[in-house]
Amino acid sequence: MPTKPKKLPTRVGLALGSGAARGWAHLGVIQALVEAGIRIDYIAGTSIGSLVGAFFAAGKIDMLQELILALDWKKFTTLIDVVFPKSGIIEGKKIANIMREHVPKTRIEDFPLPFNAVCTDLFTGHEIILQQGDVIEAIRASISIPGIFTPVRKDNTFLVDGGLVNPVPVSVVRSMGAGFVIAVDINHDVVQHKTVDRASHRARPLRTKSPPIFTGPEPIRRILEAWNKKKWGPPAKVLPQIRQWLRRDPAPNIFEALITSFNIMEAQITNTNLRLSPPDLLLRPRLGDIRFMEFHRGRESISRGYAEAKTQINLWRKIR
């Protein structure tokens, strides 16, 4: 049962940070806030935070949680639409289609709760805040990690992941009118957990009827398997190099190098931004062991987000 709400003296904003699969922790945070009787008046999200934030703003957060809890690794791989890697290796259309099926109000301005999605202009490096228009397009742009997802073309420019400029959008929520900001940083301990670890490079056979073409970290192997099924496929002369990337012990492959570099960059930007624009309540669930594409670990992420929020809310109430 929700506890008796303690009224805040001002409007409350929620800033949901980027962090790929770790982002399901945001659902646990929201659950704890609701139980504590804390009403959210504004919400802004970056990358995976924009996806969760959009469902919350649309009043569909329970539906999203049902989808996440039913998501296993096999179901997740069906959402990966691999394309020829011109500007990214995942198109993202399947993910967008799933979201469109479950969010009937697709325009941001029609949501019952004010919502902003944070993106980056790939040409100028400027922060782009999407406050109106197609919410699925906004989310798709906000989650577009460079090199992984293809950018989204909008108004004669290309938009990519907002984590490049504002991984935890405290400043955005304040600009929306929030006087009290709750921020969720889901990347703070990723680097300490050494996202690229040696154990992940051990070759493991795929459980398929035919002999596996690739071995290595599960998410990467699945992507490359899908890639190989395309008629154009990777050129035959490239396959030995890919196998070497995935089997060599100490050296990270190109995908892990990209993702780890992105994590390091986001952590540094987040620390700087939080010093310049500190939230009133900062939540930092410990999620460093959950890797970039382990979206099937939703139950763990949600539980950790919930536990962190409950702890910090209780501490905050004691010192008020």
PDB file of N, CA, C and O in Angstrom, residues 50-52 54-55 63-64 67 92-104 106 135-140 143:
ATOM      1  N   SER A  50      14.588   7.760 -21.884  1.00  0.00           N
ATOM      2  CA  SER A  50      13.498   8.359 -22.656  1.00  0.00           C
ATOM      3  C   SER A  50      12.423   7.324 -22.962  1.00  0.00           C
ATOM      4  O   SER A  50      11.229   7.645 -22.981  1.00  0.00           O
ATOM      5  N   LEU A  51      12.824   6.085 -23.177  1.00  0.00           N
ATOM      6  CA  LEU A  51      11.848   5.025 -23.442  1.00  0.00           C
ATOM      7  C   LEU A  51      10.967   4.794 -22.216  1.00  0.00           C
ATOM      8  O   LEU A  51       9.738   4.814 -22.303  1.00  0.00           O
ATOM      9  N   VAL A  52      11.597   4.590 -21.059  1.00  0.00           N
ATOM     10  CA  VAL A  52      10.831   4.367 -19.831  1.00  0.00           C
ATOM     11  C   VAL A  52      10.012   5.609 -19.489  1.00  0.00           C
ATOM     12  O   VAL A  52       8.838   5.519 -19.113  1.00  0.00           O
ATOM     13  N   ALA A  54       8.774   7.855 -21.467  1.00  0.00           N
ATOM     14  CA  ALA A  54       7.642   8.029 -22.374  1.00  0.00           C
ATOM     15  C   ALA A  54       6.476   7.136 -21.964  1.00  0.00           C
ATOM     16  O   ALA A  54       5.308   7.561 -21.972  1.00  0.00           O
ATOM     17  N   PHE A  55       6.771   5.904 -21.596  1.00  0.00           N
ATOM     18  CA  PHE A  55       5.705   5.008 -21.144  1.00  0.00           C
ATOM     19  C   PHE A  55       5.064   5.532 -19.865  1.00  0.00           C
ATOM     20  O   PHE A  55       3.847   5.446 -19.686  1.00  0.00           O
ATOM     21  N   MET A  63       2.201  -1.593 -18.306  1.00  0.00           N
ATOM     22  CA  MET A  63       2.279  -2.395 -19.517  1.00  0.00           C
ATOM     23  C   MET A  63       3.736  -2.644 -19.906  1.00  0.00           C
ATOM     24  O   MET A  63       4.113  -3.758 -20.299  1.00  0.00           O
ATOM     25  N   LEU A  64       4.574  -1.604 -19.783  1.00  0.00           N
ATOM     26  CA  LEU A  64       5.987  -1.766 -20.097  1.00  0.00           C
ATOM     27  C   LEU A  64       6.624  -2.792 -19.170  1.00  0.00           C
ATOM     28  O   LEU A  64       7.403  -3.647 -19.611  1.00  0.00           O
ATOM     29  N   LEU A  67       5.897  -6.258 -20.260  1.00  0.00           N
ATOM     30  CA  LEU A  67       6.699  -6.619 -21.435  1.00  0.00           C
ATOM     31  C   LEU A  67       8.122  -6.991 -21.035  1.00  0.00           C
ATOM     32  O   LEU A  67       8.690  -7.968 -21.533  1.00  0.00           O
ATOM     33  N   GLY A  92      16.677  -0.611 -35.760  1.00  0.00           N
ATOM     34  CA  GLY A  92      15.790  -0.142 -34.696  1.00  0.00           C
ATOM     35  C   GLY A  92      14.321  -0.075 -35.062  1.00  0.00           C
ATOM     36  O   GLY A  92      13.493   0.321 -34.236  1.00  0.00           O
ATOM     37  N   LYS A  93      13.952  -0.501 -36.267  1.00  0.00           N
ATOM     38  CA  LYS A  93      12.548  -0.420 -36.677  1.00  0.00           C
ATOM     39  C   LYS A  93      11.669  -1.383 -35.900  1.00  0.00           C
ATOM     40  O   LYS A  93      10.524  -1.089 -35.578  1.00  0.00           O
ATOM     41  N   LYS A  94      12.200  -2.570 -35.592  1.00  0.00           N
ATOM     42  CA  LYS A  94      11.405  -3.551 -34.846  1.00  0.00           C
ATOM     43  C   LYS A  94      11.101  -3.052 -33.441  1.00  0.00           C
ATOM     44  O   LYS A  94       9.997  -3.230 -32.929  1.00  0.00           O
ATOM     45  N   ILE A  95      12.088  -2.427 -32.811  1.00  0.00           N
ATOM     46  CA  ILE A  95      11.877  -1.864 -31.480  1.00  0.00           C
ATOM     47  C   ILE A  95      10.824  -0.760 -31.544  1.00  0.00           C
ATOM     48  O   ILE A  95       9.920  -0.689 -30.701  1.00  0.00           O
ATOM     49  N   ALA A  96      10.915   0.076 -32.572  1.00  0.00           N
ATOM     50  CA  ALA A  96       9.950   1.166 -32.743  1.00  0.00           C
ATOM     51  C   ALA A  96       8.545   0.615 -32.958  1.00  0.00           C
ATOM     52  O   ALA A  96       7.565   1.148 -32.420  1.00  0.00           O
ATOM     53  N   ASN A  97       8.428  -0.452 -33.735  1.00  0.00           N
ATOM     54  CA  ASN A  97       7.104  -1.038 -34.000  1.00  0.00           C
ATOM     55  C   ASN A  97       6.467  -1.589 -32.733  1.00  0.00           C
ATOM     56  O   ASN A  97       5.258  -1.445 -32.514  1.00  0.00           O
ATOM     57  N   ILE A  98       7.294  -2.234 -31.882  1.00  0.00           N
ATOM     58  CA  ILE A  98       6.774  -2.763 -30.619  1.00  0.00           C
ATOM     59  C   ILE A  98       6.260  -1.620 -29.747  1.00  0.00           C
ATOM     60  O   ILE A  98       5.181  -1.702 -29.135  1.00  0.00           O
ATOM     61  N   MET A  99       7.019  -0.539 -29.668  1.00  0.00           N
ATOM     62  CA  MET A  99       6.599   0.599 -28.859  1.00  0.00           C
ATOM     63  C   MET A  99       5.315   1.205 -29.397  1.00  0.00           C
ATOM     64  O   MET A  99       4.410   1.565 -28.624  1.00  0.00           O
ATOM     65  N   ARG A 100       5.207   1.297 -30.718  1.00  0.00           N
ATOM     66  CA  ARG A 100       4.023   1.917 -31.312  1.00  0.00           C
ATOM     67  C   ARG A 100       2.753   1.097 -31.042  1.00  0.00           C
ATOM     68  O   ARG A 100       1.657   1.642 -30.941  1.00  0.00           O
ATOM     69  N   GLU A 101       2.922  -0.210 -30.908  1.00  0.00           N
ATOM     70  CA  GLU A 101       1.785  -1.076 -30.603  1.00  0.00           C
ATOM     71  C   GLU A 101       1.215  -0.811 -29.207  1.00  0.00           C
ATOM     72  O   GLU A 101       0.034  -1.034 -28.966  1.00  0.00           O
ATOM     73  N   HIS A 102       2.074  -0.351 -28.301  1.00  0.00           N
ATOM     74  CA  HIS A 102       1.663  -0.234 -26.903  1.00  0.00           C
ATOM     75  C   HIS A 102       1.513   1.200 -26.408  1.00  0.00           C
ATOM     76  O   HIS A 102       1.131   1.417 -25.252  1.00  0.00           O
ATOM     77  N   VAL A 103       1.815   2.173 -27.243  1.00  0.00           N
ATOM     78  CA  VAL A 103       1.628   3.573 -26.854  1.00  0.00           C
ATOM     79  C   VAL A 103       0.640   4.197 -27.838  1.00  0.00           C
ATOM     80  O   VAL A 103       1.025   4.660 -28.913  1.00  0.00           O
ATOM     81  N   PRO A 104      -0.652   4.184 -27.498  1.00  0.00           N
ATOM     82  CA  PRO A 104      -1.662   4.660 -28.442  1.00  0.00           C
ATOM     83  C   PRO A 104      -1.546   6.146 -28.779  1.00  0.00           C
ATOM     84  O   PRO A 104      -1.789   6.550 -29.915  1.00  0.00           O
ATOM     85  N   THR A 106       0.695   8.821 -29.733  1.00  0.00           N
ATOM     86  CA  THR A 106       2.072   8.841 -30.229  1.00  0.00           C
ATOM     87  C   THR A 106       2.678  10.231 -30.322  1.00  0.00           C
ATOM     88  O   THR A 106       3.823  10.361 -30.727  1.00  0.00           O
ATOM     89  N   VAL A 135       6.420  10.574 -30.624  1.00  0.00           N
ATOM     90  CA  VAL A 135       7.225  10.127 -29.478  1.00  0.00           C
ATOM     91  C   VAL A 135       8.091   8.927 -29.844  1.00  0.00           C
ATOM     92  O   VAL A 135       9.208   8.784 -29.318  1.00  0.00           O
ATOM     93  N   ILE A 136       7.633   8.071 -30.737  1.00  0.00           N
ATOM     94  CA  ILE A 136       8.421   6.898 -31.104  1.00  0.00           C
ATOM     95  C   ILE A 136       9.682   7.330 -31.856  1.00  0.00           C
ATOM     96  O   ILE A 136      10.771   6.808 -31.617  1.00  0.00           O
ATOM     97  N   GLU A 137       9.538   8.316 -32.714  1.00  0.00           N
ATOM     98  CA  GLU A 137      10.704   8.866 -33.412  1.00  0.00           C
ATOM     99  C   GLU A 137      11.666   9.510 -32.415  1.00  0.00           C
ATOM    100  O   GLU A 137      12.892   9.374 -32.539  1.00  0.00           O
ATOM    101  N   ALA A 138      11.113  10.195 -31.418  1.00  0.00           N
ATOM    102  CA  ALA A 138      11.943  10.848 -30.395  1.00  0.00           C
ATOM    103  C   ALA A 138      12.732   9.814 -29.602  1.00  0.00           C
ATOM    104  O   ALA A 138      13.930   9.984 -29.352  1.00  0.00           O
ATOM    105  N   ILE A 139      12.066   8.738 -29.187  1.00  0.00           N
ATOM    106  CA  ILE A 139      12.758   7.677 -28.440  1.00  0.00           C
ATOM    107  C   ILE A 139      13.811   7.025 -29.314  1.00  0.00           C
ATOM    108  O   ILE A 139      14.945   6.787 -28.874  1.00  0.00           O
ATOM    109  N   ARG A 140      13.445   6.725 -30.535  1.00  0.00           N
ATOM    110  CA  ARG A 140      14.375   6.069 -31.464  1.00  0.00           C
ATOM    111  C   ARG A 140      15.639   6.903 -31.651  1.00  0.00           C
ATOM    112  O   ARG A 140      16.749   6.372 -31.745  1.00  0.00           O
ATOM    113  N   ILE A 143      17.883   6.885 -28.286  1.00  0.00           N
ATOM    114  CA  ILE A 143      18.594   5.642 -27.967  1.00  0.00           C
ATOM    115  C   ILE A 143      19.673   5.287 -28.988  1.00  0.00           C
ATOM    116  O   ILE A 143      20.324   4.245 -28.856  1.00  0.00           O
TER     117      ILE A 143
END
